[in-house]
PDB file of C-alpha atoms in Angstrom:
ATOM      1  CA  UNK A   1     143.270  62.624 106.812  1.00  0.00           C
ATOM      2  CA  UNK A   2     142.906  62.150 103.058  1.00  0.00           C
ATOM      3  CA  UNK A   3     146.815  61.031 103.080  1.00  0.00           C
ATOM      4  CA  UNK A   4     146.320  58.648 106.040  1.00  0.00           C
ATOM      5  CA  UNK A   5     143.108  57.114 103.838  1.00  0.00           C
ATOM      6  CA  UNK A   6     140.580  57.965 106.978  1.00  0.00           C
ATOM      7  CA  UNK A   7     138.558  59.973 104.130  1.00  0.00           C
ATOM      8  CA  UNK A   8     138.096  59.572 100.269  1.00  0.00           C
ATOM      9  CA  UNK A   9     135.720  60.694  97.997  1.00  0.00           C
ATOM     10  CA  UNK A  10     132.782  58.659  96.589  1.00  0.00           C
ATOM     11  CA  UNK A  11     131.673  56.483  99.359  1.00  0.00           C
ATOM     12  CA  UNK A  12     128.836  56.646 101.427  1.00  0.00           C
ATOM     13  CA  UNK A  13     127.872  59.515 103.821  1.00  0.00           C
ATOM     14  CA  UNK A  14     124.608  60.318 106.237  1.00  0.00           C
ATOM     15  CA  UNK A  15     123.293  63.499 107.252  1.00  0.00           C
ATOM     16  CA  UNK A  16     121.263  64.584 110.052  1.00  0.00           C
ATOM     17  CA  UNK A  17     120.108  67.483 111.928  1.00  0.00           C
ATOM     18  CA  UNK A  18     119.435  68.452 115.745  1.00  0.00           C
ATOM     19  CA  UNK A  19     118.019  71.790 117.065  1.00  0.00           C
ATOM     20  CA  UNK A  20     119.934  74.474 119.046  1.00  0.00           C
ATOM     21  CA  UNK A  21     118.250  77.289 121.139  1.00  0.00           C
ATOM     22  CA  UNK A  22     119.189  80.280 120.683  1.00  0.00           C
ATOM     23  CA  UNK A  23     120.733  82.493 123.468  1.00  0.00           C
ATOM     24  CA  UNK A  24     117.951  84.463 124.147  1.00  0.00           C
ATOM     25  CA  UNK A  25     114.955  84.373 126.382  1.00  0.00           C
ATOM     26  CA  UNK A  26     111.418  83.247 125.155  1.00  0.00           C
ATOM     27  CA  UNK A  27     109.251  86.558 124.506  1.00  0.00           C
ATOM     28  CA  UNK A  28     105.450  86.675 123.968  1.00  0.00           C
ATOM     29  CA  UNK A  29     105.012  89.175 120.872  1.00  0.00           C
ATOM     30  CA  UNK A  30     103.868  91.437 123.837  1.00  0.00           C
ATOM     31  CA  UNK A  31     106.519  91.401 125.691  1.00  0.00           C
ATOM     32  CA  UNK A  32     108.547  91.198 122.210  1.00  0.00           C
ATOM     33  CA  UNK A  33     107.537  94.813 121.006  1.00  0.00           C
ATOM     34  CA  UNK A  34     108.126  95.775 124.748  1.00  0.00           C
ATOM     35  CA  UNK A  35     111.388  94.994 125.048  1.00  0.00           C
ATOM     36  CA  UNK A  36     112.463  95.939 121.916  1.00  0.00           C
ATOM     37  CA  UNK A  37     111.154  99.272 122.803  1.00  0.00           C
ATOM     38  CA  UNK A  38     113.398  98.842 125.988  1.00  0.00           C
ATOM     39  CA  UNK A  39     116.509  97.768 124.131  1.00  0.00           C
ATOM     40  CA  UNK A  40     116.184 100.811 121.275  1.00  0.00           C
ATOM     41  CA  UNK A  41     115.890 103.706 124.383  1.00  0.00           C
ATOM     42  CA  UNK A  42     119.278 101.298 125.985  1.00  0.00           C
ATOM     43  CA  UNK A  43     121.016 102.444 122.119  1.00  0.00           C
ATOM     44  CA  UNK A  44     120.243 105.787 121.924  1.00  0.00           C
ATOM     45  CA  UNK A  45     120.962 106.588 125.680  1.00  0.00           C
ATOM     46  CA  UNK A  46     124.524 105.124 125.211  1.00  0.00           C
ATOM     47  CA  UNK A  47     125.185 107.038 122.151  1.00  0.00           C
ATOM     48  CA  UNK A  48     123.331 110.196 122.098  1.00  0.00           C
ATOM     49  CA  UNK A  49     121.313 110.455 125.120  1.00  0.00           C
ATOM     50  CA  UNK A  50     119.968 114.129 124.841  1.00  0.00           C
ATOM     51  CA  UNK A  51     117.801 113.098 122.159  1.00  0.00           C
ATOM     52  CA  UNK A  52     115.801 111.505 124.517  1.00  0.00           C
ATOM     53  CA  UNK A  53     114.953 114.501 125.928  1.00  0.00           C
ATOM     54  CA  UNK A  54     112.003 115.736 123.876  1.00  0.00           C
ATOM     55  CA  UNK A  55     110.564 111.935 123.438  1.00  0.00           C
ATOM     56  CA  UNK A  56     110.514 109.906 126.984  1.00  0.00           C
ATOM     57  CA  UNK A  57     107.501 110.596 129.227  1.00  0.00           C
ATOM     58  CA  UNK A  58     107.889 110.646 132.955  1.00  0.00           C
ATOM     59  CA  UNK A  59     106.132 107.003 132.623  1.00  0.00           C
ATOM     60  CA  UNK A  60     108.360 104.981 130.209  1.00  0.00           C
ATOM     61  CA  UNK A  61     111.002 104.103 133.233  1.00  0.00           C
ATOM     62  CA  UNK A  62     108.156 102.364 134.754  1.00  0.00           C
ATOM     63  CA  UNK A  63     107.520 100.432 131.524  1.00  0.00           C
ATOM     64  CA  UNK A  64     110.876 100.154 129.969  1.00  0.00           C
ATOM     65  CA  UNK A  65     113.338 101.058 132.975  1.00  0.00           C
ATOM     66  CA  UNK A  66     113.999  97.207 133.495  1.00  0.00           C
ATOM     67  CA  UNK A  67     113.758  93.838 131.727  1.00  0.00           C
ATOM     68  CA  UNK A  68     110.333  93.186 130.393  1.00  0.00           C
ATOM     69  CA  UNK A  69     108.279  89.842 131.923  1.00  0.00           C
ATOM     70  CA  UNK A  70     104.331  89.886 131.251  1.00  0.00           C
ATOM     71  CA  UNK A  71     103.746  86.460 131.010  1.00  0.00           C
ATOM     72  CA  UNK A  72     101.258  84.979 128.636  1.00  0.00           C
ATOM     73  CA  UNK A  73      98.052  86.577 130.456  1.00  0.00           C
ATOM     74  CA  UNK A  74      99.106  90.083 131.379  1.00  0.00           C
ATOM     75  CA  UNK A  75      96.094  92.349 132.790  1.00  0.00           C
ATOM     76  CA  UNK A  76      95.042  95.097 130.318  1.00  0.00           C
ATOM     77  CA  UNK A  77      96.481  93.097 127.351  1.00  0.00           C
ATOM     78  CA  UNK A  78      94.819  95.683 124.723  1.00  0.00           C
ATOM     79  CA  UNK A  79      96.046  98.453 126.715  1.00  0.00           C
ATOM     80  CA  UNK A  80      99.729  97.375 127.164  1.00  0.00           C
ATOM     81  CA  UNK A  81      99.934  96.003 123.150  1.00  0.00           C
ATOM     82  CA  UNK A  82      98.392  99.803 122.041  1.00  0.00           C
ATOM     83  CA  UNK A  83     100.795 101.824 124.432  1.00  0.00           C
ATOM     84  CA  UNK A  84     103.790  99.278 123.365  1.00  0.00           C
ATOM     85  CA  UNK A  85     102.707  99.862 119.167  1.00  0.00           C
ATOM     86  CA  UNK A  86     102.263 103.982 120.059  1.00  0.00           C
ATOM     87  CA  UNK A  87     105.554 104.416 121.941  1.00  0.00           C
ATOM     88  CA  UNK A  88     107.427 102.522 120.059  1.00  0.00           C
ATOM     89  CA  UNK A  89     106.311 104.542 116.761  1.00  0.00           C
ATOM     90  CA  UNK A  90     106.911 107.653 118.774  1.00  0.00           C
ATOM     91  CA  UNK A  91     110.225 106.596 119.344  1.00  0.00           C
ATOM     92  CA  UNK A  92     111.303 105.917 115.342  1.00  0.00           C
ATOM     93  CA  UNK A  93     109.219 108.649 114.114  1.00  0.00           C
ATOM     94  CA  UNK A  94     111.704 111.320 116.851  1.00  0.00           C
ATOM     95  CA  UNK A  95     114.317 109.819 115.903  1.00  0.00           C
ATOM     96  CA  UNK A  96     114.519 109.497 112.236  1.00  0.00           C
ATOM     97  CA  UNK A  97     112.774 113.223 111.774  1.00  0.00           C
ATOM     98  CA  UNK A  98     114.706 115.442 115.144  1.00  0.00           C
ATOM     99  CA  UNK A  99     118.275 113.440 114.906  1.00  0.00           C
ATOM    100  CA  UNK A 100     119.719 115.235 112.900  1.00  0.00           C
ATOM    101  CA  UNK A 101     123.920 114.041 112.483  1.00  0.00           C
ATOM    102  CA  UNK A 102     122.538 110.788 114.344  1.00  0.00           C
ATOM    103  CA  UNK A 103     122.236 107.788 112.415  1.00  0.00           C
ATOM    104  CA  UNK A 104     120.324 104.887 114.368  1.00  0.00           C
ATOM    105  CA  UNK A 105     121.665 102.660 115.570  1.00  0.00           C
ATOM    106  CA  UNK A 106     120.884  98.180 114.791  1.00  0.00           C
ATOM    107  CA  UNK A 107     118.376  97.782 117.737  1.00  0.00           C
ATOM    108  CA  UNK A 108     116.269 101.007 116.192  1.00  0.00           C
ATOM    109  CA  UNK A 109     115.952  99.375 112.968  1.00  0.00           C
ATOM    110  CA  UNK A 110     115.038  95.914 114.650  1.00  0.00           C
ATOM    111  CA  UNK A 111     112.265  97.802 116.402  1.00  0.00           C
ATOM    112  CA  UNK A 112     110.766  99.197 113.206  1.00  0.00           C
ATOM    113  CA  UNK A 113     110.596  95.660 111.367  1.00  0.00           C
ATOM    114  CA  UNK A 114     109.488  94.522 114.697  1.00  0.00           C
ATOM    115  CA  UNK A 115     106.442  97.325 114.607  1.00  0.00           C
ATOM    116  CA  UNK A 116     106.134  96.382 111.188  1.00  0.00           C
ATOM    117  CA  UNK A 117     105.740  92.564 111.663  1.00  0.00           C
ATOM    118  CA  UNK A 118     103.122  93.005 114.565  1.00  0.00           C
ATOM    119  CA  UNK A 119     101.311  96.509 114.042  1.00  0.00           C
ATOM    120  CA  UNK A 120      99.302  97.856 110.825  1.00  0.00           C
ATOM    121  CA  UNK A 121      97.051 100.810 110.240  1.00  0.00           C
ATOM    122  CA  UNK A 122      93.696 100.522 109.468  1.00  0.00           C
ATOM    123  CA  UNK A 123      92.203 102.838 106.547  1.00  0.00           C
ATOM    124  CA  UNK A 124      91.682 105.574 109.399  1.00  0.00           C
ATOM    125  CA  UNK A 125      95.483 105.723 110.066  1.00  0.00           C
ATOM    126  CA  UNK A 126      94.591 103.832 113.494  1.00  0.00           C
ATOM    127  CA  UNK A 127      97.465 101.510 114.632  1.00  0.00           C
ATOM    128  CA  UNK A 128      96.095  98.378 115.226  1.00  0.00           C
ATOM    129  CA  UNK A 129      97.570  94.548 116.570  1.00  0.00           C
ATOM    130  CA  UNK A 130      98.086  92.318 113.669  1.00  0.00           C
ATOM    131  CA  UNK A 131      96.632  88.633 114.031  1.00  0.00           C
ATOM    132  CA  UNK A 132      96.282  85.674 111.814  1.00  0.00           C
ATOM    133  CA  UNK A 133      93.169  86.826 110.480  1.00  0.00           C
ATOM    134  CA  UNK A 134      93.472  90.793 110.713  1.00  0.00           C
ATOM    135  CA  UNK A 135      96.307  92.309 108.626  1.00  0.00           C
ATOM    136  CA  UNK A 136      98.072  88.979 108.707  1.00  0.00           C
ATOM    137  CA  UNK A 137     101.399  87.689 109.919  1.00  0.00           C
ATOM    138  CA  UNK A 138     104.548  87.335 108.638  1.00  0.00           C
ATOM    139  CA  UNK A 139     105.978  83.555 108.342  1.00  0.00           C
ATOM    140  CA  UNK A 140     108.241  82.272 110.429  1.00  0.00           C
ATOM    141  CA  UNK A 141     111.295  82.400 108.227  1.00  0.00           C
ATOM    142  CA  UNK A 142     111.072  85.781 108.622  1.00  0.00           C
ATOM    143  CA  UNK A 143     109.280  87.329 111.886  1.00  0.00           C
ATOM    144  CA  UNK A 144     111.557  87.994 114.456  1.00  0.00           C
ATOM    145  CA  UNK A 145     111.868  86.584 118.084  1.00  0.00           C
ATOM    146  CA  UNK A 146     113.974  88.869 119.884  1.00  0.00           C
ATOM    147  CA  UNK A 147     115.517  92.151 120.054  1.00  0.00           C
ATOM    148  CA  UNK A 148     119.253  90.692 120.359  1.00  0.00           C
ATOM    149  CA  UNK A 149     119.287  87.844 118.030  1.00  0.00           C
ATOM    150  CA  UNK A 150     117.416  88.905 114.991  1.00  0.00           C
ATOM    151  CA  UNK A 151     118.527  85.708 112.750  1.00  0.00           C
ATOM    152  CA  UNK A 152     117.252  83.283 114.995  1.00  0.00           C
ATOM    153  CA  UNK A 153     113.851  81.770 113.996  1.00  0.00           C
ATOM    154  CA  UNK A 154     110.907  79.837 115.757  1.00  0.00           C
ATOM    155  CA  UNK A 155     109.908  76.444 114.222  1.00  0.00           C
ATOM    156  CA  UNK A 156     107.415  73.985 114.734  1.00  0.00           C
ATOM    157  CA  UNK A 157     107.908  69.824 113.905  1.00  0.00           C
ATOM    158  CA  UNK A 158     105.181  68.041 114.414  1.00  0.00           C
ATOM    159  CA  UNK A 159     102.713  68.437 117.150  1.00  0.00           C
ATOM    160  CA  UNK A 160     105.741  67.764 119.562  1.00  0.00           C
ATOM    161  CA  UNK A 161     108.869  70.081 118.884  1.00  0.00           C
ATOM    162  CA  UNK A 162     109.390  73.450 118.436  1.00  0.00           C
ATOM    163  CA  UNK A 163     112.267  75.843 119.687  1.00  0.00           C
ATOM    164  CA  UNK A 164     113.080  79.454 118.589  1.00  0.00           C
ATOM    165  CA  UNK A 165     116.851  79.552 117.333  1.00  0.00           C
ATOM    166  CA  UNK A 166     118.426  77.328 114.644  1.00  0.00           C
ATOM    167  CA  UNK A 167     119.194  73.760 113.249  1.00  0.00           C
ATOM    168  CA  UNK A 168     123.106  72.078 113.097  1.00  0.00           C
ATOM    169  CA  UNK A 169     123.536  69.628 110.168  1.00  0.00           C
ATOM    170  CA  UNK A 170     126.476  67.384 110.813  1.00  0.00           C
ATOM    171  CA  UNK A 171     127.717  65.169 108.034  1.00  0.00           C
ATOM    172  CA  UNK A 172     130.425  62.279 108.557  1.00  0.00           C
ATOM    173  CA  UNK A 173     131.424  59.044 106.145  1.00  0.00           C
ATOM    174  CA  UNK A 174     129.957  55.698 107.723  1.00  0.00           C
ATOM    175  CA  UNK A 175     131.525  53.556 104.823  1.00  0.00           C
ATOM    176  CA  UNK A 176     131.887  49.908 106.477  1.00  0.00           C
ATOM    177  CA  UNK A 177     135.504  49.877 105.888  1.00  0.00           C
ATOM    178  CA  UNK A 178     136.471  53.083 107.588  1.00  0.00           C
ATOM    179  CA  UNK A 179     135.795  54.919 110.626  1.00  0.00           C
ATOM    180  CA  UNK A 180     133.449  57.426 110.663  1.00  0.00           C
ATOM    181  CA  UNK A 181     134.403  60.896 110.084  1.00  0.00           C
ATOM    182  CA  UNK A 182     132.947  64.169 110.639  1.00  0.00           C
ATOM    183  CA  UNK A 183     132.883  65.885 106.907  1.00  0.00           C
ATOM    184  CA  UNK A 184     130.208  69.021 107.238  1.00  0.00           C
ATOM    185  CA  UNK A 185     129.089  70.933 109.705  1.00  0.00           C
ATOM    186  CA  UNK A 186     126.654  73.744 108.907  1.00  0.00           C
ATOM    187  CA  UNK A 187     124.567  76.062 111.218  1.00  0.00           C
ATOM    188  CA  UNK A 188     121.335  77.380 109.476  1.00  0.00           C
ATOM    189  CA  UNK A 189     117.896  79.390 110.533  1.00  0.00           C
ATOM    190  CA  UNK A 190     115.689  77.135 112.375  1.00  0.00           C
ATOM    191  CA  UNK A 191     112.759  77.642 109.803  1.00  0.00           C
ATOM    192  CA  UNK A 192     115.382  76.612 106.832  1.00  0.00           C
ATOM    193  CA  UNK A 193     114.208  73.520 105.176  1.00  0.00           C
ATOM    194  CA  UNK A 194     116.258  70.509 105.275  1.00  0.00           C
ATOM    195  CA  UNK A 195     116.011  69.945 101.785  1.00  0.00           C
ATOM    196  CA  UNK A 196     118.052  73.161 101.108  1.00  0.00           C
ATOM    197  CA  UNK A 197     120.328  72.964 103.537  1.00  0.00           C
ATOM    198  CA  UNK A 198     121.503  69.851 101.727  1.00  0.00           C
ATOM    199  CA  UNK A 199     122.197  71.631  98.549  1.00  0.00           C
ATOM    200  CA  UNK A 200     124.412  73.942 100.641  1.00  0.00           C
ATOM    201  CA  UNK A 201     126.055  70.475 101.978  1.00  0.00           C
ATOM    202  CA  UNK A 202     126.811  69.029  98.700  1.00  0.00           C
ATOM    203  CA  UNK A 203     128.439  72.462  97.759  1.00  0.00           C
ATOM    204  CA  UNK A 204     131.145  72.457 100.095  1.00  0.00           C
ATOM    205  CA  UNK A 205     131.894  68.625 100.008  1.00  0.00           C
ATOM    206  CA  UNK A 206     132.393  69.384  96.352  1.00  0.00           C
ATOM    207  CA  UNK A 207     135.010  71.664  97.517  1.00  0.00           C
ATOM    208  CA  UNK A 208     136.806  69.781  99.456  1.00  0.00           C
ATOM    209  CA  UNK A 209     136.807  66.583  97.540  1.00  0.00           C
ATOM    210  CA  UNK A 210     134.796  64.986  99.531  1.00  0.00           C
ATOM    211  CA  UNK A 211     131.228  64.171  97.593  1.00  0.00           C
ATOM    212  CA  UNK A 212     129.711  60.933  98.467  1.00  0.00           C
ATOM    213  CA  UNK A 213     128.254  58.198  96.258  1.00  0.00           C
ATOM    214  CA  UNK A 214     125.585  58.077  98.580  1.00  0.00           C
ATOM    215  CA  UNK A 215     123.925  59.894 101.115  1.00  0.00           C
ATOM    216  CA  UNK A 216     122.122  58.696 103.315  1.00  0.00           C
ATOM    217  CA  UNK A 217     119.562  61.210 105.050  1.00  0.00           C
ATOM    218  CA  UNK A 218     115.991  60.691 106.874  1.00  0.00           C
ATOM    219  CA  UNK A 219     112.620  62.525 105.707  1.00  0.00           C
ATOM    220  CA  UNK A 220     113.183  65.851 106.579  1.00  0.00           C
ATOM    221  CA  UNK A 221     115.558  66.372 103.383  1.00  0.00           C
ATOM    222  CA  UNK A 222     114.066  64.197 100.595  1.00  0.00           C
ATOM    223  CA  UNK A 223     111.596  66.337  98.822  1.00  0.00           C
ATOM    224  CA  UNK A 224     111.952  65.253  94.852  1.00  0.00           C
ATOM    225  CA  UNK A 225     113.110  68.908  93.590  1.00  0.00           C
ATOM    226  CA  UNK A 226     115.943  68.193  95.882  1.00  0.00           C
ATOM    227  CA  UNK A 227     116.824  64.496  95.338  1.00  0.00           C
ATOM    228  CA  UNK A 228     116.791  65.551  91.274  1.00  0.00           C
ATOM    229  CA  UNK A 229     119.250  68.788  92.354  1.00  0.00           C
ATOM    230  CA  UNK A 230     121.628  66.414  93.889  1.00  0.00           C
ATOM    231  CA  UNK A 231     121.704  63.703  91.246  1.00  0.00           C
ATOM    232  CA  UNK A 232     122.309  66.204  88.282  1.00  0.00           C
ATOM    233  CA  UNK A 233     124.592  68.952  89.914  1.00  0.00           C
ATOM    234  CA  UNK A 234     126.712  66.243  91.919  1.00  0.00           C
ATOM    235  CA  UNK A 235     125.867  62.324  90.725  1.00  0.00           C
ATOM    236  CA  UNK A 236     124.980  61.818  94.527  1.00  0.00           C
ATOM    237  CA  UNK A 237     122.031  59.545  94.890  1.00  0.00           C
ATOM    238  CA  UNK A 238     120.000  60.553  98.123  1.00  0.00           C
ATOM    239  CA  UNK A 239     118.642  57.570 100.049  1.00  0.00           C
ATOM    240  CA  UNK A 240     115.937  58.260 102.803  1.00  0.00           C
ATOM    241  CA  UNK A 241     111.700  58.118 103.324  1.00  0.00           C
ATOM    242  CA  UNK A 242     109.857  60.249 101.672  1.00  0.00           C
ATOM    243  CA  UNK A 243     108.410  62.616 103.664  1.00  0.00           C
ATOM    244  CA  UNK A 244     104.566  61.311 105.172  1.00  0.00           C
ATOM    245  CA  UNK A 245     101.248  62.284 104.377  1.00  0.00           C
ATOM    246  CA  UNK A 246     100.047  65.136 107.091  1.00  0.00           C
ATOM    247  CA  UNK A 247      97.016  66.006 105.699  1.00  0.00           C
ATOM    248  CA  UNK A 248      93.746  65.333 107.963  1.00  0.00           C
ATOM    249  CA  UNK A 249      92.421  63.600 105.239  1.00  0.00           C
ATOM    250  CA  UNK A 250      95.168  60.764 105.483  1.00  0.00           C
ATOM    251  CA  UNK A 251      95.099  61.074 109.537  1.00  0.00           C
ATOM    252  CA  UNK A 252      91.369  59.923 109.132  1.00  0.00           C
ATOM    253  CA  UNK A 253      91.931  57.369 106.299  1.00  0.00           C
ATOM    254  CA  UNK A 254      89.165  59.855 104.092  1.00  0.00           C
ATOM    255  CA  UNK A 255      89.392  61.161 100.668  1.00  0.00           C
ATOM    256  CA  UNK A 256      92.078  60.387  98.192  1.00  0.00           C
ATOM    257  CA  UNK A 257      95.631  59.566  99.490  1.00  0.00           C
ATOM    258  CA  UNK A 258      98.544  60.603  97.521  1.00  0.00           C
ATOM    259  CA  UNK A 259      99.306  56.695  96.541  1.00  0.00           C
ATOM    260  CA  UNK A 260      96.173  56.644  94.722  1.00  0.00           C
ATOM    261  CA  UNK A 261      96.936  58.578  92.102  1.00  0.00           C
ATOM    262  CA  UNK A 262      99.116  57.523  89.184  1.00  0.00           C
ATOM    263  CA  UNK A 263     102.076  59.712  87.777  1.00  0.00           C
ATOM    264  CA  UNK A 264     103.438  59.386  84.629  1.00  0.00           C
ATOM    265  CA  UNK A 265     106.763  61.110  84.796  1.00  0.00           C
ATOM    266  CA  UNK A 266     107.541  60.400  81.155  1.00  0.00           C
ATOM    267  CA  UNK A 267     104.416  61.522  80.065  1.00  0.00           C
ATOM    268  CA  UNK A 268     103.902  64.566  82.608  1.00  0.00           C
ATOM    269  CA  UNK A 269     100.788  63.648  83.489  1.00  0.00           C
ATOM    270  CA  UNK A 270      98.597  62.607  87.143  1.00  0.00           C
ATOM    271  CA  UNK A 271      95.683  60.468  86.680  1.00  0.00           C
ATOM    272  CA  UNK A 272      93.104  60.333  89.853  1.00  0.00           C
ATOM    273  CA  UNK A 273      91.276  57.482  90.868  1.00  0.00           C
ATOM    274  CA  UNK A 274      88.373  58.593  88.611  1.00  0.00           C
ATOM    275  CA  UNK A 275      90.430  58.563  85.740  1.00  0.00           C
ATOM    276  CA  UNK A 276      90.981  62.191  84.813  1.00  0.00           C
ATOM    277  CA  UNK A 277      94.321  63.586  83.610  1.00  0.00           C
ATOM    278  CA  UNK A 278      95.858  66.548  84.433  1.00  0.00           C
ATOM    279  CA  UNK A 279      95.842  69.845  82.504  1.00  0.00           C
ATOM    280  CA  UNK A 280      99.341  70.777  83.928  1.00  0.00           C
ATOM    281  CA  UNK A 281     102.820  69.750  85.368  1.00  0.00           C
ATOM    282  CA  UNK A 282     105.153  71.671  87.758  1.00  0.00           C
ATOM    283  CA  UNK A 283     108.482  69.640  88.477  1.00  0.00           C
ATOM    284  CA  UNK A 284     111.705  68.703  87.610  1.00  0.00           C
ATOM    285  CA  UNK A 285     110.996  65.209  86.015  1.00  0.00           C
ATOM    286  CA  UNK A 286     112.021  64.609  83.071  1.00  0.00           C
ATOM    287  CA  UNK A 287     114.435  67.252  81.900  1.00  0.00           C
ATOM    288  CA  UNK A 288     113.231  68.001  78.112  1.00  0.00           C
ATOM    289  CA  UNK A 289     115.732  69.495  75.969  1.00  0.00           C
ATOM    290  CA  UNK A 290     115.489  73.214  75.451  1.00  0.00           C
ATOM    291  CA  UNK A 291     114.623  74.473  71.639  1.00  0.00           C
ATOM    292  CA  UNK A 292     117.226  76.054  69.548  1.00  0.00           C
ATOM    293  CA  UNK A 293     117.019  79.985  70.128  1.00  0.00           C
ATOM    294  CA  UNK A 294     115.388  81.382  66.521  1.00  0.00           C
ATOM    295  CA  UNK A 295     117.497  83.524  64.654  1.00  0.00           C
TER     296      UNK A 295
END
């Protein structure tokens, strides 16, 4: 294609992402620790099924002997999340401690950073359900949404969209004297930021050949550590809005908004509207010139 003149390097290129669900069904964190429970006793049945023997109670076929679906307002929640939290540490603790010669298996270790992620013991060694307030959660780039597709993330946009699985980037040339061509495609975890994601971009376009002049984008990937990245790795100016304002303060026209401050990028400096100057800077702009090393 570079032969036939259908792509070239330096000319302009756009960017933009859409979301793709993953392959998996959509778990409460009940039903999450439930079925990971579930698909942990599936492993070790297949590969070593007597040690199951000395660990599964005459009950756990009725909890775990099919596909787990609670709903969002199961009856004895606190019962059902404490039985789920002591099995499954039941479970790991036989496991790791009786099986001896057997090494567990992927779908044991996703149920112990599952435990982990949505179970913690209090100072009395009680196990105890992890909220946003008690023993905290982890964030979304890293808490896991199911059992059988542990790199798949959940991600919210907005007050309007949010999917659990991951976000495509395409890339393609959409100079006005060429067709447009598909350059980049890249697959990354939902709760990636756009911003990176373009770094990774510009990486393989430098590659091929194939770096743009430039690149044309929309909000999600402008942040200013990134637009500064691109320019001095690459000499690829990113065009596109900077992202909005989504503080309440700005939703309710109160307070200070961001455009009433002034920045003095030479300087380093942020003066508010009642004229005092900041005591620090944290960015990219301007690039001073490192000291000599001392002898």
């Amino acid at each position: 294609m570079k032969h036939a003149g259908l792509v070239r390097e330096r000319t302009t290129q756009r960017t933009d992402s859409t979301h793709v669900l993953a392959a998996v069904r959509d778990l409460t964190r009940l039903e999450l620790v439930t079925e990971s429970v579930r698909a942990a006793l599936e492993e070790v049945a297949r590969s070593a099924g007597h040690l199951l023997v000395g660990v599964v109670e005459e009950d756990w076929g009725r909890r775990y002997g099919r596909a787990v679906r609670l709903g969002k307002n199961p009856t004895r929640p606190k019962t059902r999340i404490l039985a789920a939290g002591q099995d499954a540490c039941r479970l790991l603790e036989y496991l790791y401690r009786n099986g001896s010669g057997y090494r567990p298996g992927p779908q044991a270790e996703t149920l112990r950073q599952i435990v982990v992620q949505n179970y913690y013991r209090d100072p009395a060694g009680r196990l105890c359900w992890r909220t946003a307030d008690d023993g905290g959660l982890p964030p979304s780039s890293l808490a896991i949404v199911s059992p059988y597709d542990t790199t798949a993330r959940y991600v919210r946009h907005g007050h309007i969209i949010d999917w659990k699985g991951f976000a495509a980037h395409l890339t393609e040339t959409c100079a006005p004297d060429s067709v447009n061509v598909i350059t980049d495609v890249a697959t990354t975890s939902a709760a990636t930021n756009d911003g990176q994601a373009l770094s990774g971009i510009h990486t393989r376009l430098a590659r091929r050949g194939l770096l743009p002049t430039e690149h044309l984008v929309d909000g999600g990937y402008t942040s200013l550590v990134h637009l500064e990245r691109a320019a001095r790795e690459h000499q690829v100016t990113v065009s596109g809005p900077l992202p909005g304002n989504p503080t309440g303060q700005h939703r309710k026209n109160e307070g200070y908004d961001r455009d009433d401050f002034h920045i003095d990028f030479e300087r380093r400096e942020v003066t508010c509207p009642q004229g005092h100057v900041s005591q620090g800077w944290h960015g990219p702009y301007p690039r001073r010139p490192r000291p000599p090393p001392r002898p």
